[in-house]
Amino acid sequence: MRLLTPEDFEPWVGKKVRLNTVPAPVEITLARIERRPVLRGLPDHREPFSLFFEAPANVVLMDTTYEFDCGKGGPHEICIAQLQPSADKRHYQAAFS
């Protein structure tokens, strides 16, 4: 199994991605990718990164794994966690290490 990398998601920054949710799919926007340095002494590990998503305030998602359709190579099973919402949006993060 090939591990996902930040490059897999770069074409989708600023675009909506579809999540397979019940009772109907929802779309959220991939707002940005945050890269973190590889730990020293671990050259065979992938570059750690996080995906940050935004959604309308009425899109409430649980902290769990969803099937994301990001197009190329997908769908991907990605675990997200909700961050502090803002006045008009909800924010979610997926961390890859």
Short mmCIF file of N, CA and C in Angstrom, two decimals:
data_model
loop_
_atom_site.label_atom_id
_atom_site.label_comp_id
_atom_site.label_asym_id
_atom_site.label_seq_id
_atom_site.Cartn_x
_atom_site.Cartn_y
_atom_site.Cartn_z
N MET A 1 0.84 -1.17 0.00
CA MET A 1 0.00 0.00 0.00
C MET A 1 0.89 1.24 0.00
N ARG A 2 0.62 2.15 -0.90
CA ARG A 2 1.37 3.39 -1.00
C ARG A 2 0.84 4.41 0.00
N LEU A 3 1.75 5.04 0.74
CA LEU A 3 1.34 6.07 1.69
C LEU A 3 1.05 7.37 0.96
N LEU A 4 0.00 8.05 1.40
CA LEU A 4 -0.35 9.34 0.80
C LEU A 4 0.68 10.39 1.20
N THR A 5 0.90 11.35 0.32
CA THR A 5 1.86 12.43 0.55
C THR A 5 1.15 13.76 0.35
N PRO A 6 1.78 14.86 0.78
CA PRO A 6 1.16 16.17 0.56
C PRO A 6 0.90 16.43 -0.93
N GLU A 7 1.78 15.94 -1.78
CA GLU A 7 1.62 16.15 -3.23
C GLU A 7 0.33 15.54 -3.77
N ASP A 8 -0.15 14.48 -3.13
CA ASP A 8 -1.41 13.87 -3.57
C ASP A 8 -2.59 14.82 -3.41
N PHE A 9 -2.48 15.75 -2.48
CA PHE A 9 -3.59 16.64 -2.17
C PHE A 9 -3.42 18.06 -2.70
N GLU A 10 -2.21 18.43 -3.12
CA GLU A 10 -1.96 19.80 -3.57
C GLU A 10 -2.93 20.28 -4.65
N PRO A 11 -3.31 19.45 -5.63
CA PRO A 11 -4.24 19.94 -6.65
C PRO A 11 -5.63 20.29 -6.10
N TRP A 12 -5.93 19.87 -4.90
CA TRP A 12 -7.27 20.06 -4.35
C TRP A 12 -7.36 21.22 -3.37
N VAL A 13 -6.24 21.88 -3.10
CA VAL A 13 -6.28 23.03 -2.19
C VAL A 13 -7.18 24.10 -2.80
N GLY A 14 -8.13 24.58 -1.99
CA GLY A 14 -9.09 25.58 -2.44
C GLY A 14 -10.30 24.99 -3.13
N LYS A 15 -10.35 23.67 -3.27
CA LYS A 15 -11.47 23.01 -3.95
C LYS A 15 -12.29 22.18 -2.97
N LYS A 16 -13.50 21.89 -3.37
CA LYS A 16 -14.38 21.05 -2.54
C LYS A 16 -14.08 19.59 -2.77
N VAL A 17 -14.14 18.83 -1.67
CA VAL A 17 -14.02 17.38 -1.73
C VAL A 17 -15.28 16.78 -1.12
N ARG A 18 -15.66 15.64 -1.62
CA ARG A 18 -16.89 15.00 -1.18
C ARG A 18 -16.61 13.94 -0.14
N LEU A 19 -17.39 13.95 0.94
CA LEU A 19 -17.29 12.94 1.99
C LEU A 19 -18.53 12.06 1.90
N ASN A 20 -18.30 10.77 2.01
CA ASN A 20 -19.40 9.82 2.00
C ASN A 20 -19.98 9.75 3.41
N THR A 21 -21.04 10.50 3.64
CA THR A 21 -21.70 10.55 4.95
C THR A 21 -23.13 10.08 4.82
N VAL A 22 -23.75 9.77 5.95
CA VAL A 22 -25.13 9.30 5.99
C VAL A 22 -25.97 10.41 6.61
N PRO A 23 -27.10 10.78 6.07
CA PRO A 23 -27.84 10.09 5.01
C PRO A 23 -27.44 10.49 3.60
N ALA A 24 -26.64 11.55 3.45
CA ALA A 24 -26.24 12.01 2.12
C ALA A 24 -24.81 12.54 2.19
N PRO A 25 -24.08 12.49 1.08
CA PRO A 25 -22.72 13.02 1.08
C PRO A 25 -22.72 14.53 1.34
N VAL A 26 -21.61 15.03 1.85
CA VAL A 26 -21.41 16.47 2.05
C VAL A 26 -20.11 16.86 1.38
N GLU A 27 -19.98 18.15 1.09
CA GLU A 27 -18.74 18.67 0.51
C GLU A 27 -18.12 19.67 1.47
N ILE A 28 -16.80 19.55 1.62
CA ILE A 28 -16.04 20.51 2.42
C ILE A 28 -14.84 20.94 1.58
N THR A 29 -14.25 22.07 1.93
CA THR A 29 -13.15 22.63 1.15
C THR A 29 -11.81 22.32 1.80
N LEU A 30 -10.87 21.84 0.99
CA LEU A 30 -9.50 21.67 1.48
C LEU A 30 -8.86 23.05 1.47
N ALA A 31 -8.71 23.64 2.65
CA ALA A 31 -8.23 25.02 2.77
C ALA A 31 -6.72 25.13 2.61
N ARG A 32 -5.98 24.19 3.23
CA ARG A 32 -4.52 24.28 3.15
C ARG A 32 -3.88 22.97 3.59
N ILE A 33 -2.61 22.85 3.26
CA ILE A 33 -1.77 21.73 3.68
C ILE A 33 -0.63 22.31 4.50
N GLU A 34 -0.37 21.71 5.64
CA GLU A 34 0.74 22.14 6.49
C GLU A 34 1.75 21.00 6.56
N ARG A 35 2.96 21.26 6.11
CA ARG A 35 4.03 20.26 6.13
C ARG A 35 4.84 20.40 7.40
N ARG A 36 5.35 19.26 7.90
CA ARG A 36 6.22 19.26 9.07
C ARG A 36 7.50 18.51 8.70
N PRO A 37 8.62 18.86 9.31
CA PRO A 37 9.88 18.20 8.96
C PRO A 37 9.90 16.74 9.39
N VAL A 38 10.63 15.94 8.63
CA VAL A 38 10.84 14.54 8.98
C VAL A 38 11.76 14.49 10.18
N LEU A 39 11.47 13.62 11.13
CA LEU A 39 12.32 13.50 12.31
C LEU A 39 13.69 12.98 11.92
N ARG A 40 14.70 13.51 12.54
CA ARG A 40 16.07 13.06 12.26
C ARG A 40 16.22 11.59 12.59
N GLY A 41 16.98 10.92 11.76
CA GLY A 41 17.23 9.50 11.99
C GLY A 41 16.14 8.60 11.43
N LEU A 42 15.15 9.17 10.77
CA LEU A 42 14.06 8.37 10.20
C LEU A 42 13.92 8.68 8.71
N PRO A 43 14.95 8.43 7.91
CA PRO A 43 14.91 8.81 6.50
C PRO A 43 13.90 8.01 5.67
N ASP A 44 13.47 6.86 6.17
CA ASP A 44 12.55 6.03 5.39
C ASP A 44 11.09 6.36 5.69
N HIS A 45 10.84 7.38 6.48
CA HIS A 45 9.47 7.77 6.79
C HIS A 45 9.03 8.90 5.88
N ARG A 46 7.73 8.99 5.63
CA ARG A 46 7.24 10.07 4.79
C ARG A 46 7.23 11.38 5.56
N GLU A 47 7.17 12.44 4.83
CA GLU A 47 7.09 13.77 5.42
C GLU A 47 5.76 13.91 6.15
N PRO A 48 5.75 14.23 7.44
CA PRO A 48 4.48 14.42 8.15
C PRO A 48 3.77 15.67 7.62
N PHE A 49 2.45 15.61 7.58
CA PHE A 49 1.68 16.75 7.12
C PHE A 49 0.26 16.69 7.67
N SER A 50 -0.41 17.82 7.60
CA SER A 50 -1.82 17.90 8.00
C SER A 50 -2.61 18.57 6.90
N LEU A 51 -3.84 18.14 6.76
CA LEU A 51 -4.80 18.77 5.85
C LEU A 51 -5.78 19.56 6.70
N PHE A 52 -6.09 20.76 6.29
CA PHE A 52 -7.06 21.59 7.00
C PHE A 52 -8.24 21.86 6.08
N PHE A 53 -9.42 21.55 6.58
CA PHE A 53 -10.65 21.69 5.81
C PHE A 53 -11.56 22.74 6.44
N GLU A 54 -12.39 23.36 5.60
CA GLU A 54 -13.41 24.30 6.06
C GLU A 54 -14.76 23.83 5.53
N ALA A 55 -15.80 24.09 6.32
CA ALA A 55 -17.15 23.73 5.93
C ALA A 55 -18.12 24.79 6.44
N PRO A 56 -19.28 24.88 5.81
CA PRO A 56 -20.29 25.80 6.35
C PRO A 56 -20.63 25.41 7.79
N ALA A 57 -21.11 26.37 8.54
CA ALA A 57 -21.42 26.14 9.96
C ALA A 57 -22.42 25.02 10.17
N ASN A 58 -23.28 24.77 9.18
CA ASN A 58 -24.31 23.73 9.34
C ASN A 58 -23.81 22.33 9.02
N VAL A 59 -22.56 22.19 8.58
CA VAL A 59 -21.98 20.87 8.30
C VAL A 59 -21.20 20.43 9.54
N VAL A 60 -21.86 19.59 10.34
CA VAL A 60 -21.27 19.12 11.59
C VAL A 60 -20.83 17.67 11.39
N LEU A 61 -19.53 17.43 11.49
CA LEU A 61 -18.98 16.09 11.31
C LEU A 61 -18.37 15.60 12.61
N MET A 62 -18.52 14.31 12.86
CA MET A 62 -17.92 13.71 14.04
C MET A 62 -16.43 13.50 13.80
N ASP A 63 -15.69 13.38 14.88
CA ASP A 63 -14.27 13.04 14.79
C ASP A 63 -14.18 11.55 14.50
N THR A 64 -14.02 11.23 13.23
CA THR A 64 -13.96 9.83 12.82
C THR A 64 -13.38 9.73 11.42
N THR A 65 -13.37 8.54 10.86
CA THR A 65 -12.85 8.31 9.53
C THR A 65 -13.98 8.34 8.52
N TYR A 66 -13.75 9.09 7.43
CA TYR A 66 -14.71 9.20 6.35
C TYR A 66 -14.05 8.81 5.04
N GLU A 67 -14.86 8.41 4.09
CA GLU A 67 -14.38 8.16 2.74
C GLU A 67 -14.40 9.49 2.00
N PHE A 68 -13.21 9.99 1.62
CA PHE A 68 -13.06 11.25 0.91
C PHE A 68 -12.86 10.99 -0.57
N ASP A 69 -13.62 11.66 -1.41
CA ASP A 69 -13.40 11.56 -2.84
C ASP A 69 -12.67 12.82 -3.29
N CYS A 70 -11.36 12.71 -3.40
CA CYS A 70 -10.52 13.83 -3.84
C CYS A 70 -10.15 13.67 -5.31
N GLY A 71 -10.84 12.79 -5.99
CA GLY A 71 -10.53 12.60 -7.40
C GLY A 71 -9.45 11.57 -7.59
N LYS A 72 -8.31 11.97 -8.14
CA LYS A 72 -7.21 11.10 -8.51
C LYS A 72 -6.79 10.16 -7.38
N GLY A 73 -6.81 8.87 -7.68
CA GLY A 73 -6.32 7.88 -6.74
C GLY A 73 -7.25 7.56 -5.59
N GLY A 74 -8.39 8.18 -5.53
CA GLY A 74 -9.31 7.99 -4.41
C GLY A 74 -10.34 6.94 -4.72
N PRO A 75 -11.28 6.77 -3.85
CA PRO A 75 -11.45 7.52 -2.61
C PRO A 75 -10.43 7.11 -1.55
N HIS A 76 -10.25 8.00 -0.58
CA HIS A 76 -9.30 7.77 0.50
C HIS A 76 -10.05 7.75 1.83
N GLU A 77 -9.68 6.81 2.70
CA GLU A 77 -10.22 6.78 4.06
C GLU A 77 -9.36 7.71 4.90
N ILE A 78 -9.95 8.80 5.39
CA ILE A 78 -9.19 9.81 6.13
C ILE A 78 -9.91 10.11 7.44
N CYS A 79 -9.14 10.11 8.51
CA CYS A 79 -9.67 10.43 9.84
C CYS A 79 -9.52 11.92 10.08
N ILE A 80 -10.63 12.58 10.43
CA ILE A 80 -10.59 14.02 10.71
C ILE A 80 -11.02 14.29 12.14
N ALA A 81 -10.60 15.44 12.64
CA ALA A 81 -11.01 15.92 13.95
C ALA A 81 -11.45 17.37 13.80
N GLN A 82 -12.50 17.72 14.51
CA GLN A 82 -13.00 19.09 14.44
C GLN A 82 -12.11 20.01 15.27
N LEU A 83 -11.82 21.17 14.73
CA LEU A 83 -11.09 22.22 15.43
C LEU A 83 -12.09 23.26 15.91
N GLN A 84 -11.61 24.29 16.58
CA GLN A 84 -12.49 25.36 17.07
C GLN A 84 -13.20 26.01 15.90
N PRO A 85 -14.54 26.03 15.90
CA PRO A 85 -15.26 26.69 14.80
C PRO A 85 -15.12 28.21 14.87
N SER A 86 -15.27 28.87 13.73
CA SER A 86 -15.31 30.33 13.70
C SER A 86 -16.78 30.74 13.61
N ALA A 87 -17.04 32.01 13.48
CA ALA A 87 -18.42 32.51 13.48
C ALA A 87 -19.27 31.92 12.36
N ASP A 88 -18.67 31.69 11.19
CA ASP A 88 -19.47 31.24 10.05
C ASP A 88 -18.99 29.93 9.42
N LYS A 89 -17.96 29.30 10.00
CA LYS A 89 -17.41 28.07 9.41
C LYS A 89 -17.02 27.07 10.49
N ARG A 90 -16.97 25.83 10.07
CA ARG A 90 -16.40 24.77 10.91
C ARG A 90 -15.06 24.39 10.29
N HIS A 91 -14.15 23.97 11.13
CA HIS A 91 -12.80 23.66 10.68
C HIS A 91 -12.44 22.24 11.13
N TYR A 92 -11.80 21.51 10.24
CA TYR A 92 -11.42 20.12 10.50
C TYR A 92 -9.98 19.90 10.10
N GLN A 93 -9.33 18.94 10.75
CA GLN A 93 -7.94 18.63 10.47
C GLN A 93 -7.77 17.12 10.33
N ALA A 94 -6.91 16.73 9.39
CA ALA A 94 -6.47 15.34 9.24
C ALA A 94 -4.95 15.36 9.33
N ALA A 95 -4.39 14.59 10.25
CA ALA A 95 -2.93 14.56 10.45
C ALA A 95 -2.36 13.25 9.92
N PHE A 96 -1.26 13.37 9.17
CA PHE A 96 -0.56 12.22 8.62
C PHE A 96 0.86 12.25 9.16
N SER A 97 1.29 11.14 9.76
CA SER A 97 2.66 11.11 10.30
C SER A 97 3.45 9.98 9.70
#
